[in-house]
Amino acid sequence: MAKEGTEIAEETEQMIDQKEPDNPVSAVVDSKEMRAVVLTGFGGLNKLKVTKKPMPEPQEGEVKIRVKACGLNFLDLMVRQGNIDNPPKTPLVPGFECSGIVESVGENTKGFEIGDRVMAFVNYNAWAEVVCTPLDFVYKIPDDMTFPEAAAFSMNFVAAYMMLFEVANLREGMSVLVHSAGGAVGQAVAQLCSTVPNVTVFGTASPFKHEAIKHSVTHLFDRNIDYVPEVKKISPDGVDIVLDCLCGENTGKGLTLLKPMGTYILYGSSNMVTGETKSFFSFAKSWWQVEKVNPIKLYDENKVIAGFSLLNLLFKQGGCKQVKTAVQKLLSLYDQKKIKPVVDSLWALEEVKEAMQRIHDRGNIGKLILDVEKSPTPLMANDSTETSEAGEEEEEQEGDNDNKERMPFIQ
C-alpha cells in the first residue's frame, strides 16, 4: 500500500510540474482555456487528470461562474468507478456543486449580475475554473459566507433539510438515526435537528471521529458494531426517522428500528464501494443483504419506506422550485447562526486523487473542498494515500484509524 501511495504522490508531482510556471490562474483568465479535472474513463484514481479545456460560454438562460470552490461527495467516487445507474460517457468533468463569482450571463437571464457571489448545482462539469449552468440552479450567497462554506452547503444541507422536513416531517420530540454522522450530510442532519426542540439524534461513525463530533450527536455508536441493540437499550421503541446512506444489511436494521408511523429514507449506497474500482462482488453482496420489503408488512406495522435523490429531483424531475424553497429556508437559518457548514479540508485541483482517497477511507469530518485557487502542497508521509487503495477489508482498517496520523490541511 505504501508503494501505491508513492505512485499517487508521483502522479501529483507530475501534475504540478506540468503547470505553467508563472501564475497559471491569471494566464487562464486571459485566454479561452481553463483548468479542469477530467475523468478519462471509469476505474481507479489513475483515471483522473488535470488538463486544459475550452472555456464554456453561457447559453440563453444560463449563468457563467468563475469557480472558487467545488464540493467533493461520496457520489463523485461512485461516478469515478462507474458504480451508478446509467453512467455518462467519458471523458467528462466530474462534480455537481460549486461556488464562485458571476462572470457573465446568457440572453434572457434575469436575477443575476456580474460580480454576484453565488453557489450552484451543475449536472457534471463542476470541477473546473469556469462553469455554465441554468439560472434555476444558481443561488446568491450571504456576504459573510465563504466560498468553501458555500460549496459545502448546497448538496448536503439541501438533502438533509428535504429528507428531515419534506419527507419525514421532523417535529418536536422525535428521534433520528443517521449513519456516517461525521460526514458532511451527517453533520448537516445533526445541525438541523438542533433547530427543533427535544430531538434525539443517534449516530454511527468510525471511532476516531467520535471525539470531534460527540457534541453534535446525542448518542454515538461505532459504525463497526451492531448498533440495533445499543439503540434499543436507550429507546426500546426504536426511532422515528432513519437516514441511511449505506444500504445493504442496514436497510433491514433500519426498518427494524422504526417506531410505528416512522420513516426510513435511503439516500445512498456507499456499502457497494470497497476497492478502488467497481466490484461486482460488493454490489451483489449489498444487493443480497437488502431486506425484501413486503408492502403488507409495512401496512401492518404502520411504517414508511422512502428514497431520496437530490440530483434526480433537480435534473430529471423538475424539482427546482422545491429545492429553491429549501435553499431560502436554509439561508435564513444560516443568517440566524443556527447552522454552519463543516469544512474538513481544502485541496488543489491537482490534489484531487488524494482528496478522493481521503473520502474513500472515510477520513473526513465534514466536507472536502476543491479550492480552485489553491496551490498544490507537497505530500506528507502517512497521508491517506497510503491506505485502502485496494480497499481490502475496509471495515477492519477503519477501526485502526484512531491512531492514524492525518495529513495537515487548511480550513
mmCIF file of C-alpha atoms in Angstrom:
data_model
loop_
_atom_site.group_PDB
_atom_site.id
_atom_site.type_symbol
_atom_site.label_atom_id
_atom_site.label_comp_id
_atom_site.label_asym_id
_atom_site.label_seq_id
_atom_site.Cartn_x
_atom_site.Cartn_y
_atom_site.Cartn_z
ATOM 1 C CA MET A 1 0.000 0.000 0.000
ATOM 2 C CA ALA A 2 2.920 2.337 0.703
ATOM 3 C CA LYS A 3 4.056 1.697 -2.860
ATOM 4 C CA GLU A 4 0.601 2.639 -4.152
ATOM 5 C CA GLY A 5 0.666 5.824 -2.079
ATOM 6 C CA THR A 6 4.063 6.682 -3.559
ATOM 7 C CA GLU A 7 2.702 6.198 -7.073
ATOM 8 C CA ILE A 8 -0.166 8.613 -6.380
ATOM 9 C CA ALA A 9 2.286 11.149 -4.933
ATOM 10 C CA GLU A 10 4.481 10.887 -8.023
ATOM 11 C CA GLU A 11 1.466 11.431 -10.282
ATOM 12 C CA THR A 12 0.515 14.518 -8.287
ATOM 13 C CA GLU A 13 4.050 15.892 -8.546
ATOM 14 C CA GLN A 14 3.886 15.389 -12.326
ATOM 15 C CA MET A 15 0.634 17.371 -12.393
ATOM 16 C CA ILE A 16 2.332 20.197 -10.501
ATOM 17 C CA ASP A 17 5.367 20.153 -12.790
ATOM 18 C CA GLN A 18 3.172 20.392 -15.880
ATOM 19 C CA LYS A 19 1.553 23.631 -14.724
ATOM 20 C CA GLU A 20 2.550 26.960 -16.235
ATOM 21 C CA PRO A 21 5.437 28.459 -14.271
ATOM 22 C CA ASP A 22 4.055 31.993 -13.983
ATOM 23 C CA ASN A 23 0.714 32.400 -12.201
ATOM 24 C CA PRO A 24 -1.349 29.826 -14.126
ATOM 25 C CA VAL A 25 -4.630 31.155 -12.743
ATOM 26 C CA SER A 26 -4.043 34.603 -14.246
ATOM 27 C CA ALA A 27 -2.906 33.066 -17.511
ATOM 28 C CA VAL A 28 -6.144 31.129 -17.818
ATOM 29 C CA VAL A 29 -8.210 34.240 -17.155
ATOM 30 C CA ASP A 30 -6.606 35.933 -20.148
ATOM 31 C CA SER A 31 -7.185 33.008 -22.527
ATOM 32 C CA LYS A 32 -10.135 30.981 -23.744
ATOM 33 C CA GLU A 33 -8.914 27.916 -21.898
ATOM 34 C CA MET A 34 -9.414 26.774 -18.325
ATOM 35 C CA ARG A 35 -8.080 24.118 -15.981
ATOM 36 C CA ALA A 36 -10.403 21.230 -15.193
ATOM 37 C CA VAL A 37 -10.331 17.791 -13.624
ATOM 38 C CA VAL A 38 -11.126 15.207 -16.311
ATOM 39 C CA LEU A 39 -12.253 11.620 -15.786
ATOM 40 C CA THR A 40 -10.797 9.795 -18.782
ATOM 41 C CA GLY A 41 -12.592 6.509 -18.101
ATOM 42 C CA PHE A 42 -14.277 4.633 -15.279
ATOM 43 C CA GLY A 43 -11.985 2.963 -12.781
ATOM 44 C CA GLY A 44 -9.288 3.913 -10.307
ATOM 45 C CA LEU A 45 -7.548 7.126 -9.323
ATOM 46 C CA ASN A 46 -5.322 6.966 -12.390
ATOM 47 C CA LYS A 47 -8.380 7.839 -14.496
ATOM 48 C CA LEU A 48 -8.302 11.408 -13.134
ATOM 49 C CA LYS A 49 -6.111 14.151 -14.564
ATOM 50 C CA VAL A 50 -5.983 17.944 -14.615
ATOM 51 C CA THR A 51 -5.877 19.397 -18.089
ATOM 52 C CA LYS A 52 -6.845 22.495 -20.060
ATOM 53 C CA LYS A 53 -10.191 22.618 -21.803
ATOM 54 C CA PRO A 54 -12.031 25.230 -23.858
ATOM 55 C CA MET A 55 -13.834 27.692 -21.636
ATOM 56 C CA PRO A 56 -17.651 27.412 -21.894
ATOM 57 C CA GLU A 57 -19.849 30.386 -22.691
ATOM 58 C CA PRO A 58 -23.356 30.841 -21.299
ATOM 59 C CA GLN A 59 -26.324 29.922 -23.461
ATOM 60 C CA GLU A 60 -29.753 31.504 -23.139
ATOM 61 C CA GLY A 61 -30.951 31.307 -19.539
ATOM 62 C CA GLU A 62 -27.536 30.303 -18.204
ATOM 63 C CA VAL A 63 -25.097 31.866 -15.751
ATOM 64 C CA LYS A 64 -21.318 31.743 -16.261
ATOM 65 C CA ILE A 65 -19.465 31.359 -12.962
ATOM 66 C CA ARG A 66 -15.789 31.868 -12.210
ATOM 67 C CA VAL A 67 -15.424 28.963 -9.784
ATOM 68 C CA LYS A 68 -13.692 29.462 -6.438
ATOM 69 C CA ALA A 69 -14.547 26.173 -4.716
ATOM 70 C CA CYS A 70 -16.146 22.810 -5.583
ATOM 71 C CA GLY A 71 -17.689 20.181 -3.335
ATOM 72 C CA LEU A 72 -16.452 16.593 -3.280
ATOM 73 C CA ASN A 73 -19.017 13.935 -2.348
ATOM 74 C CA PHE A 74 -19.001 10.172 -1.962
ATOM 75 C CA LEU A 75 -21.194 10.106 -5.061
ATOM 76 C CA ASP A 76 -18.267 11.510 -7.053
ATOM 77 C CA LEU A 77 -16.227 8.495 -6.029
ATOM 78 C CA MET A 78 -19.013 6.194 -7.245
ATOM 79 C CA VAL A 79 -19.176 8.120 -10.533
ATOM 80 C CA ARG A 80 -15.431 7.656 -10.994
ATOM 81 C CA GLN A 81 -15.874 3.910 -10.615
ATOM 82 C CA GLY A 82 -18.895 3.817 -12.930
ATOM 83 C CA ASN A 83 -20.790 2.468 -9.932
ATOM 84 C CA ILE A 84 -24.058 4.303 -10.698
ATOM 85 C CA ASP A 85 -27.138 3.680 -12.827
ATOM 86 C CA ASN A 86 -26.781 4.843 -16.433
ATOM 87 C CA PRO A 87 -23.307 6.390 -16.066
ATOM 88 C CA PRO A 88 -22.489 9.133 -18.597
ATOM 89 C CA LYS A 89 -19.930 8.689 -21.334
ATOM 90 C CA THR A 90 -16.309 9.528 -20.627
ATOM 91 C CA PRO A 91 -14.249 11.647 -20.839
ATOM 92 C CA LEU A 92 -16.136 14.022 -18.568
ATOM 93 C CA VAL A 93 -15.543 16.682 -15.931
ATOM 94 C CA PRO A 94 -16.957 15.410 -12.597
ATOM 95 C CA GLY A 95 -18.650 17.417 -9.871
ATOM 96 C CA PHE A 96 -22.181 18.598 -9.102
ATOM 97 C CA GLU A 97 -21.767 21.713 -6.948
ATOM 98 C CA CYS A 98 -19.593 24.800 -6.808
ATOM 99 C CA SER A 99 -19.381 28.378 -5.617
ATOM 100 C CA GLY A 100 -17.872 31.440 -7.191
ATOM 101 C CA ILE A 101 -18.499 34.792 -8.859
ATOM 102 C CA VAL A 102 -20.826 35.511 -11.779
ATOM 103 C CA GLU A 103 -18.684 36.403 -14.773
ATOM 104 C CA SER A 104 -21.417 36.819 -17.385
ATOM 105 C CA VAL A 105 -24.990 35.769 -18.166
ATOM 106 C CA GLY A 106 -26.689 34.476 -21.276
ATOM 107 C CA GLU A 107 -29.593 36.096 -23.075
ATOM 108 C CA ASN A 108 -32.884 36.367 -21.183
ATOM 109 C CA THR A 109 -31.148 35.607 -17.909
ATOM 110 C CA LYS A 110 -32.541 37.793 -15.136
ATOM 111 C CA GLY A 111 -31.838 37.988 -11.439
ATOM 112 C CA PHE A 112 -28.037 37.877 -11.554
ATOM 113 C CA GLU A 113 -25.395 40.490 -12.288
ATOM 114 C CA ILE A 114 -21.681 40.294 -12.989
ATOM 115 C CA GLY A 115 -19.838 40.118 -9.669
ATOM 116 C CA ASP A 116 -22.600 38.354 -7.704
ATOM 117 C CA ARG A 117 -21.310 35.790 -5.205
ATOM 118 C CA VAL A 118 -23.185 32.538 -5.814
ATOM 119 C CA MET A 119 -23.375 28.817 -5.248
ATOM 120 C CA ALA A 120 -24.735 26.465 -7.886
ATOM 121 C CA PHE A 121 -25.732 22.951 -8.810
ATOM 122 C CA VAL A 122 -24.202 21.623 -12.029
ATOM 123 C CA ASN A 123 -25.131 18.460 -13.925
ATOM 124 C CA TYR A 124 -21.460 17.394 -14.020
ATOM 125 C CA ASN A 125 -18.630 19.798 -15.056
ATOM 126 C CA ALA A 126 -18.277 21.481 -11.626
ATOM 127 C CA TRP A 127 -14.587 20.643 -11.095
ATOM 128 C CA ALA A 128 -13.285 23.381 -13.356
ATOM 129 C CA GLU A 129 -12.264 27.016 -13.252
ATOM 130 C CA VAL A 130 -15.415 28.086 -15.110
ATOM 131 C CA VAL A 131 -18.902 26.555 -15.315
ATOM 132 C CA CYS A 132 -22.146 27.485 -17.052
ATOM 133 C CA THR A 133 -25.421 26.316 -15.580
ATOM 134 C CA PRO A 134 -29.128 27.280 -15.861
ATOM 135 C CA LEU A 135 -30.158 30.156 -13.607
ATOM 136 C CA ASP A 136 -32.678 27.907 -11.814
ATOM 137 C CA PHE A 137 -29.719 26.067 -10.266
ATOM 138 C CA VAL A 138 -27.895 29.205 -9.050
ATOM 139 C CA TYR A 139 -28.371 30.974 -5.690
ATOM 140 C CA LYS A 140 -26.843 34.119 -4.239
ATOM 141 C CA ILE A 141 -24.913 33.591 -1.013
ATOM 142 C CA PRO A 142 -24.646 35.823 2.083
ATOM 143 C CA ASP A 143 -21.742 38.261 2.258
ATOM 144 C CA ASP A 144 -20.291 36.514 5.316
ATOM 145 C CA MET A 145 -20.399 33.020 3.780
ATOM 146 C CA THR A 146 -17.024 31.936 2.424
ATOM 147 C CA PHE A 147 -16.732 30.187 -0.913
ATOM 148 C CA PRO A 148 -15.652 26.869 0.700
ATOM 149 C CA GLU A 149 -18.668 27.084 3.024
ATOM 150 C CA ALA A 150 -20.941 27.741 0.059
ATOM 151 C CA ALA A 151 -19.543 24.742 -1.811
ATOM 152 C CA ALA A 152 -20.161 22.659 1.327
ATOM 153 C CA PHE A 153 -23.686 23.999 1.709
ATOM 154 C CA SER A 154 -25.777 23.218 -1.335
ATOM 155 C CA MET A 155 -25.952 19.440 -1.772
ATOM 156 C CA ASN A 156 -25.529 18.359 1.823
ATOM 157 C CA PHE A 157 -27.753 20.822 3.649
ATOM 158 C CA VAL A 158 -30.472 20.750 0.999
ATOM 159 C CA ALA A 159 -30.544 16.947 1.040
ATOM 160 C CA ALA A 160 -30.594 16.871 4.852
ATOM 161 C CA TYR A 161 -33.335 19.524 5.045
ATOM 162 C CA MET A 162 -35.606 17.927 2.471
ATOM 163 C CA MET A 163 -35.280 14.455 3.977
ATOM 164 C CA LEU A 164 -35.958 15.655 7.517
ATOM 165 C CA PHE A 165 -38.681 18.205 6.895
ATOM 166 C CA GLU A 166 -40.219 17.426 3.496
ATOM 167 C CA VAL A 167 -40.141 13.617 3.521
ATOM 168 C CA ALA A 168 -40.063 12.607 7.199
ATOM 169 C CA ASN A 169 -41.856 15.647 8.686
ATOM 170 C CA LEU A 170 -39.491 16.084 11.636
ATOM 171 C CA ARG A 171 -41.233 17.577 14.674
ATOM 172 C CA GLU A 172 -40.548 18.339 18.302
ATOM 173 C CA GLY A 173 -39.699 15.354 20.474
ATOM 174 C CA MET A 174 -38.823 12.964 17.630
ATOM 175 C CA SER A 175 -35.742 10.760 17.331
ATOM 176 C CA VAL A 176 -33.438 10.337 14.321
ATOM 177 C CA LEU A 177 -30.820 7.707 13.432
ATOM 178 C CA VAL A 178 -28.233 8.892 10.902
ATOM 179 C CA HIS A 179 -25.340 6.847 9.527
ATOM 180 C CA SER A 180 -21.947 8.387 8.710
ATOM 181 C CA ALA A 181 -22.652 11.060 11.313
ATOM 182 C CA GLY A 182 -19.190 12.544 10.852
ATOM 183 C CA GLY A 183 -19.652 13.143 7.137
ATOM 184 C CA ALA A 184 -20.981 16.294 5.509
ATOM 185 C CA VAL A 185 -24.609 15.133 5.338
ATOM 186 C CA GLY A 186 -24.420 13.648 8.831
ATOM 187 C CA GLN A 187 -23.207 16.922 10.291
ATOM 188 C CA ALA A 188 -25.875 18.853 8.375
ATOM 189 C CA VAL A 189 -28.539 16.494 9.767
ATOM 190 C CA ALA A 190 -27.248 16.978 13.315
ATOM 191 C CA GLN A 191 -27.296 20.776 12.987
ATOM 192 C CA LEU A 192 -30.793 20.853 11.501
ATOM 193 C CA CYS A 193 -32.111 18.545 14.211
ATOM 194 C CA SER A 194 -30.788 21.013 16.788
ATOM 195 C CA THR A 195 -33.157 23.660 15.370
ATOM 196 C CA VAL A 196 -36.166 21.605 16.563
ATOM 197 C CA PRO A 197 -36.801 21.259 20.326
ATOM 198 C CA ASN A 198 -36.105 17.954 22.064
ATOM 199 C CA VAL A 199 -34.950 15.955 19.034
ATOM 200 C CA THR A 200 -32.744 12.973 19.922
ATOM 201 C CA VAL A 201 -30.046 12.122 17.372
ATOM 202 C CA PHE A 202 -28.488 8.663 17.234
ATOM 203 C CA GLY A 203 -25.418 8.483 15.015
ATOM 204 C CA THR A 204 -22.934 5.891 13.776
ATOM 205 C CA ALA A 205 -19.377 6.828 12.812
ATOM 206 C CA SER A 206 -15.827 5.487 12.744
ATOM 207 C CA PRO A 207 -14.327 5.527 16.260
ATOM 208 C CA PHE A 208 -11.607 8.093 15.528
ATOM 209 C CA LYS A 209 -14.298 10.677 14.698
ATOM 210 C CA HIS A 210 -16.210 10.361 17.959
ATOM 211 C CA GLU A 211 -14.294 12.947 19.944
ATOM 212 C CA ALA A 212 -14.719 15.588 17.234
ATOM 213 C CA ILE A 213 -18.475 15.100 16.706
ATOM 214 C CA LYS A 214 -19.704 13.968 20.129
ATOM 215 C CA HIS A 215 -21.257 17.356 20.910
ATOM 216 C CA SER A 216 -23.393 17.338 17.733
ATOM 217 C CA VAL A 217 -24.992 13.924 18.299
ATOM 218 C CA THR A 218 -26.985 12.807 21.347
ATOM 219 C CA HIS A 219 -25.879 9.151 21.236
ATOM 220 C CA LEU A 220 -22.902 7.993 19.163
ATOM 221 C CA PHE A 221 -22.007 4.418 18.202
ATOM 222 C CA ASP A 222 -19.096 2.694 16.488
ATOM 223 C CA ARG A 223 -20.145 2.008 12.904
ATOM 224 C CA ASN A 224 -18.436 -1.406 13.060
ATOM 225 C CA ILE A 225 -20.667 -2.831 15.813
ATOM 226 C CA ASP A 226 -24.287 -3.981 15.768
ATOM 227 C CA TYR A 227 -25.946 -0.716 16.737
ATOM 228 C CA VAL A 228 -29.525 -2.056 16.869
ATOM 229 C CA PRO A 229 -29.394 -3.427 20.441
ATOM 230 C CA GLU A 230 -27.449 -0.338 21.559
ATOM 231 C CA VAL A 231 -30.179 1.970 20.259
ATOM 232 C CA LYS A 232 -32.905 -0.156 21.843
ATOM 233 C CA LYS A 233 -31.180 -0.023 25.230
ATOM 234 C CA ILE A 234 -31.733 3.727 25.148
ATOM 235 C CA SER A 235 -35.017 3.812 23.199
ATOM 236 C CA PRO A 236 -36.804 0.445 23.465
ATOM 237 C CA ASP A 237 -39.484 1.528 20.999
ATOM 238 C CA GLY A 238 -36.916 2.499 18.365
ATOM 239 C CA VAL A 239 -36.662 5.764 16.448
ATOM 240 C CA ASP A 240 -38.966 7.934 14.342
ATOM 241 C CA ILE A 241 -36.627 8.556 11.396
ATOM 242 C CA VAL A 242 -33.769 6.522 9.881
ATOM 243 C CA LEU A 243 -31.483 8.197 7.318
ATOM 244 C CA ASP A 244 -29.457 5.510 5.547
ATOM 245 C CA CYS A 245 -26.609 6.236 3.112
ATOM 246 C CA LEU A 246 -25.134 2.734 3.442
ATOM 247 C CA CYS A 247 -27.784 0.294 2.163
ATOM 248 C CA GLY A 248 -27.118 -3.462 2.297
ATOM 249 C CA GLU A 249 -27.869 -5.065 5.643
ATOM 250 C CA ASN A 250 -28.543 -1.640 7.182
ATOM 251 C CA THR A 251 -31.862 -1.472 5.340
ATOM 252 C CA GLY A 252 -33.290 -4.322 7.364
ATOM 253 C CA LYS A 253 -31.786 -2.969 10.570
ATOM 254 C CA GLY A 254 -33.251 0.460 9.902
ATOM 255 C CA LEU A 255 -36.737 -0.898 9.294
ATOM 256 C CA THR A 256 -36.465 -2.978 12.474
ATOM 257 C CA LEU A 257 -35.657 0.147 14.492
ATOM 258 C CA LEU A 258 -38.576 2.205 13.172
ATOM 259 C CA LYS A 259 -41.401 3.087 15.518
ATOM 260 C CA PRO A 260 -44.983 2.869 14.209
ATOM 261 C CA MET A 261 -45.534 5.888 11.908
ATOM 262 C CA GLY A 262 -41.756 6.088 11.479
ATOM 263 C CA THR A 263 -39.958 6.810 8.187
ATOM 264 C CA TYR A 264 -36.913 5.069 6.733
ATOM 265 C CA ILE A 265 -35.146 7.015 3.944
ATOM 266 C CA LEU A 266 -32.438 5.557 1.707
ATOM 267 C CA TYR A 267 -30.283 8.251 0.098
ATOM 268 C CA GLY A 268 -27.087 6.404 -0.798
ATOM 269 C CA SER A 269 -25.400 3.030 -1.124
ATOM 270 C CA SER A 270 -21.806 3.521 -0.020
ATOM 271 C CA ASN A 271 -21.528 -0.096 1.138
ATOM 272 C CA MET A 272 -21.201 -1.007 -2.538
ATOM 273 C CA VAL A 273 -17.806 0.734 -2.594
ATOM 274 C CA THR A 274 -14.945 -1.279 -1.142
ATOM 275 C CA GLY A 275 -11.970 -1.172 -3.504
ATOM 276 C CA GLU A 276 -10.532 1.450 -5.806
ATOM 277 C CA THR A 277 -12.546 0.157 -8.748
ATOM 278 C CA LYS A 278 -16.073 -1.161 -9.155
ATOM 279 C CA SER A 279 -16.583 -4.553 -7.538
ATOM 280 C CA PHE A 280 -19.319 -6.878 -8.738
ATOM 281 C CA PHE A 281 -18.921 -8.882 -5.517
ATOM 282 C CA SER A 282 -19.545 -5.812 -3.332
ATOM 283 C CA PHE A 283 -22.545 -4.839 -5.457
ATOM 284 C CA ALA A 284 -24.013 -8.347 -5.276
ATOM 285 C CA LYS A 285 -23.362 -8.629 -1.538
ATOM 286 C CA SER A 286 -25.039 -5.308 -0.820
ATOM 287 C CA TRP A 287 -27.998 -6.173 -3.038
ATOM 288 C CA TRP A 288 -28.363 -9.622 -1.435
ATOM 289 C CA GLN A 289 -28.323 -8.174 2.083
ATOM 290 C CA VAL A 290 -31.132 -5.704 1.381
ATOM 291 C CA GLU A 291 -34.256 -6.925 3.102
ATOM 292 C CA LYS A 292 -37.035 -7.513 0.602
ATOM 293 C CA VAL A 293 -39.838 -5.111 1.508
ATOM 294 C CA ASN A 294 -43.311 -6.565 1.976
ATOM 295 C CA PRO A 295 -45.979 -3.850 1.498
ATOM 296 C CA ILE A 296 -48.417 -5.830 3.656
ATOM 297 C CA LYS A 297 -45.882 -5.833 6.479
ATOM 298 C CA LEU A 298 -45.451 -2.066 6.142
ATOM 299 C CA TYR A 299 -49.238 -1.772 6.325
ATOM 300 C CA ASP A 300 -49.436 -3.947 9.425
ATOM 301 C CA GLU A 301 -46.600 -2.124 11.209
ATOM 302 C CA ASN A 302 -47.521 1.440 10.120
ATOM 303 C CA LYS A 303 -44.060 2.134 8.704
ATOM 304 C CA VAL A 304 -42.956 4.262 5.765
ATOM 305 C CA ILE A 305 -40.023 3.492 3.460
ATOM 306 C CA ALA A 306 -38.781 6.182 1.070
ATOM 307 C CA GLY A 307 -35.882 7.089 -1.191
ATOM 308 C CA PHE A 308 -34.319 10.471 -1.861
ATOM 309 C CA SER A 309 -32.008 11.620 -4.662
ATOM 310 C CA LEU A 310 -31.459 15.373 -4.775
ATOM 311 C CA LEU A 311 -29.773 15.305 -8.187
ATOM 312 C CA ASN A 312 -32.590 13.296 -9.753
ATOM 313 C CA LEU A 313 -35.100 15.701 -8.233
ATOM 314 C CA LEU A 314 -33.219 18.652 -9.711
ATOM 315 C CA PHE A 315 -32.086 17.431 -13.110
ATOM 316 C CA LYS A 316 -34.668 14.788 -14.040
ATOM 317 C CA GLN A 317 -37.863 15.513 -12.119
ATOM 318 C CA GLY A 318 -38.261 19.289 -12.339
ATOM 319 C CA GLY A 319 -37.862 19.944 -8.623
ATOM 320 C CA CYS A 320 -36.191 23.357 -8.954
ATOM 321 C CA LYS A 321 -38.922 25.241 -7.081
ATOM 322 C CA GLN A 322 -38.905 22.789 -4.179
ATOM 323 C CA VAL A 323 -35.130 22.995 -3.919
ATOM 324 C CA LYS A 324 -35.147 26.796 -4.164
ATOM 325 C CA THR A 325 -37.630 26.975 -1.271
ATOM 326 C CA ALA A 326 -35.382 24.719 0.795
ATOM 327 C CA VAL A 327 -32.321 26.846 -0.028
ATOM 328 C CA GLN A 328 -34.135 30.010 1.072
ATOM 329 C CA LYS A 329 -35.109 28.452 4.398
ATOM 330 C CA LEU A 330 -31.587 27.166 4.923
ATOM 331 C CA LEU A 331 -30.011 30.543 4.181
ATOM 332 C CA SER A 332 -32.364 32.071 6.750
ATOM 333 C CA LEU A 333 -31.108 29.565 9.323
ATOM 334 C CA TYR A 334 -27.527 30.410 8.309
ATOM 335 C CA ASP A 335 -28.217 34.138 8.789
ATOM 336 C CA GLN A 336 -29.595 33.326 12.248
ATOM 337 C CA LYS A 337 -26.316 31.495 13.049
ATOM 338 C CA LYS A 338 -28.223 28.250 13.645
ATOM 339 C CA ILE A 339 -26.349 26.238 11.010
ATOM 340 C CA LYS A 340 -22.854 26.427 9.533
ATOM 341 C CA PRO A 341 -21.202 24.049 7.045
ATOM 342 C CA VAL A 342 -18.359 21.971 8.455
ATOM 343 C CA VAL A 343 -15.364 22.054 6.091
ATOM 344 C CA ASP A 344 -12.935 19.182 6.622
ATOM 345 C CA SER A 345 -10.157 20.253 4.271
ATOM 346 C CA LEU A 346 -9.214 22.218 1.164
ATOM 347 C CA TRP A 347 -7.407 20.646 -1.802
ATOM 348 C CA ALA A 348 -5.994 21.999 -5.047
ATOM 349 C CA LEU A 349 -7.412 20.581 -8.286
ATOM 350 C CA GLU A 350 -4.109 18.751 -8.756
ATOM 351 C CA GLU A 351 -4.648 17.047 -5.388
ATOM 352 C CA VAL A 352 -7.993 15.525 -6.363
ATOM 353 C CA LYS A 353 -6.628 11.976 -6.128
ATOM 354 C CA GLU A 354 -5.516 12.462 -2.540
ATOM 355 C CA ALA A 355 -8.838 14.124 -1.697
ATOM 356 C CA MET A 356 -10.740 11.195 -3.171
ATOM 357 C CA GLN A 357 -8.584 8.751 -1.240
ATOM 358 C CA ARG A 358 -9.415 10.580 1.989
ATOM 359 C CA ILE A 359 -13.148 10.325 1.374
ATOM 360 C CA HIS A 360 -12.735 6.670 0.340
ATOM 361 C CA ASP A 361 -11.037 5.980 3.665
ATOM 362 C CA ARG A 362 -13.904 7.770 5.455
ATOM 363 C CA GLY A 363 -11.219 10.020 6.916
ATOM 364 C CA ASN A 364 -13.163 13.276 6.629
ATOM 365 C CA ILE A 365 -15.161 15.098 9.279
ATOM 366 C CA GLY A 366 -17.456 17.334 7.276
ATOM 367 C CA LYS A 367 -16.913 18.358 3.659
ATOM 368 C CA LEU A 368 -13.896 18.021 1.379
ATOM 369 C CA ILE A 369 -13.471 21.035 -0.898
ATOM 370 C CA LEU A 370 -11.511 21.522 -4.109
ATOM 371 C CA ASP A 371 -10.144 25.067 -3.889
ATOM 372 C CA VAL A 372 -9.570 26.174 -7.472
ATOM 373 C CA GLU A 373 -7.112 28.914 -6.500
ATOM 374 C CA LYS A 374 -5.131 26.850 -4.012
ATOM 375 C CA SER A 375 -1.604 25.873 -4.993
ATOM 376 C CA PRO A 376 -0.703 22.202 -4.562
ATOM 377 C CA THR A 377 1.309 21.427 -1.443
ATOM 378 C CA PRO A 378 3.990 18.742 -1.069
ATOM 379 C CA LEU A 379 2.528 15.465 0.085
ATOM 380 C CA MET A 380 3.268 14.392 3.638
ATOM 381 C CA ALA A 381 4.270 10.970 4.911
ATOM 382 C CA ASN A 382 1.446 8.911 6.446
ATOM 383 C CA ASP A 383 -1.075 10.586 4.160
ATOM 384 C CA SER A 384 -4.362 8.863 3.404
ATOM 385 C CA THR A 385 -2.943 7.867 0.021
ATOM 386 C CA GLU A 386 -1.097 5.092 1.804
ATOM 387 C CA THR A 387 -4.228 3.286 2.911
ATOM 388 C CA SER A 388 -7.152 1.406 1.405
ATOM 389 C CA GLU A 389 -6.019 1.934 -2.198
ATOM 390 C CA ALA A 390 -7.125 -1.604 -2.917
ATOM 391 C CA GLY A 391 -9.955 -1.262 -0.440
ATOM 392 C CA GLU A 392 -9.315 -4.662 1.147
ATOM 393 C CA GLU A 393 -11.016 -5.326 4.457
ATOM 394 C CA GLU A 394 -12.041 -1.678 4.738
ATOM 395 C CA GLU A 395 -14.194 -2.132 7.823
ATOM 396 C CA GLU A 396 -11.285 -3.526 9.861
ATOM 397 C CA GLN A 397 -8.990 -0.728 8.681
ATOM 398 C CA GLU A 398 -11.369 1.931 9.867
ATOM 399 C CA GLY A 399 -11.066 0.619 13.394
ATOM 400 C CA ASP A 400 -7.344 1.345 13.258
ATOM 401 C CA ASN A 401 -7.864 4.989 12.337
ATOM 402 C CA ASP A 402 -7.874 6.087 15.994
ATOM 403 C CA ASN A 403 -4.091 6.250 15.927
ATOM 404 C CA LYS A 404 -3.698 7.179 12.274
ATOM 405 C CA GLU A 405 -1.716 10.328 11.591
ATOM 406 C CA ARG A 406 -3.606 12.553 9.186
ATOM 407 C CA MET A 407 -2.182 14.924 6.618
ATOM 408 C CA PRO A 408 -2.273 18.584 7.686
ATOM 409 C CA PHE A 409 -4.933 20.609 5.942
ATOM 410 C CA ILE A 410 -6.286 24.136 5.706
ATOM 411 C CA GLN A 411 -9.692 25.247 6.893
#
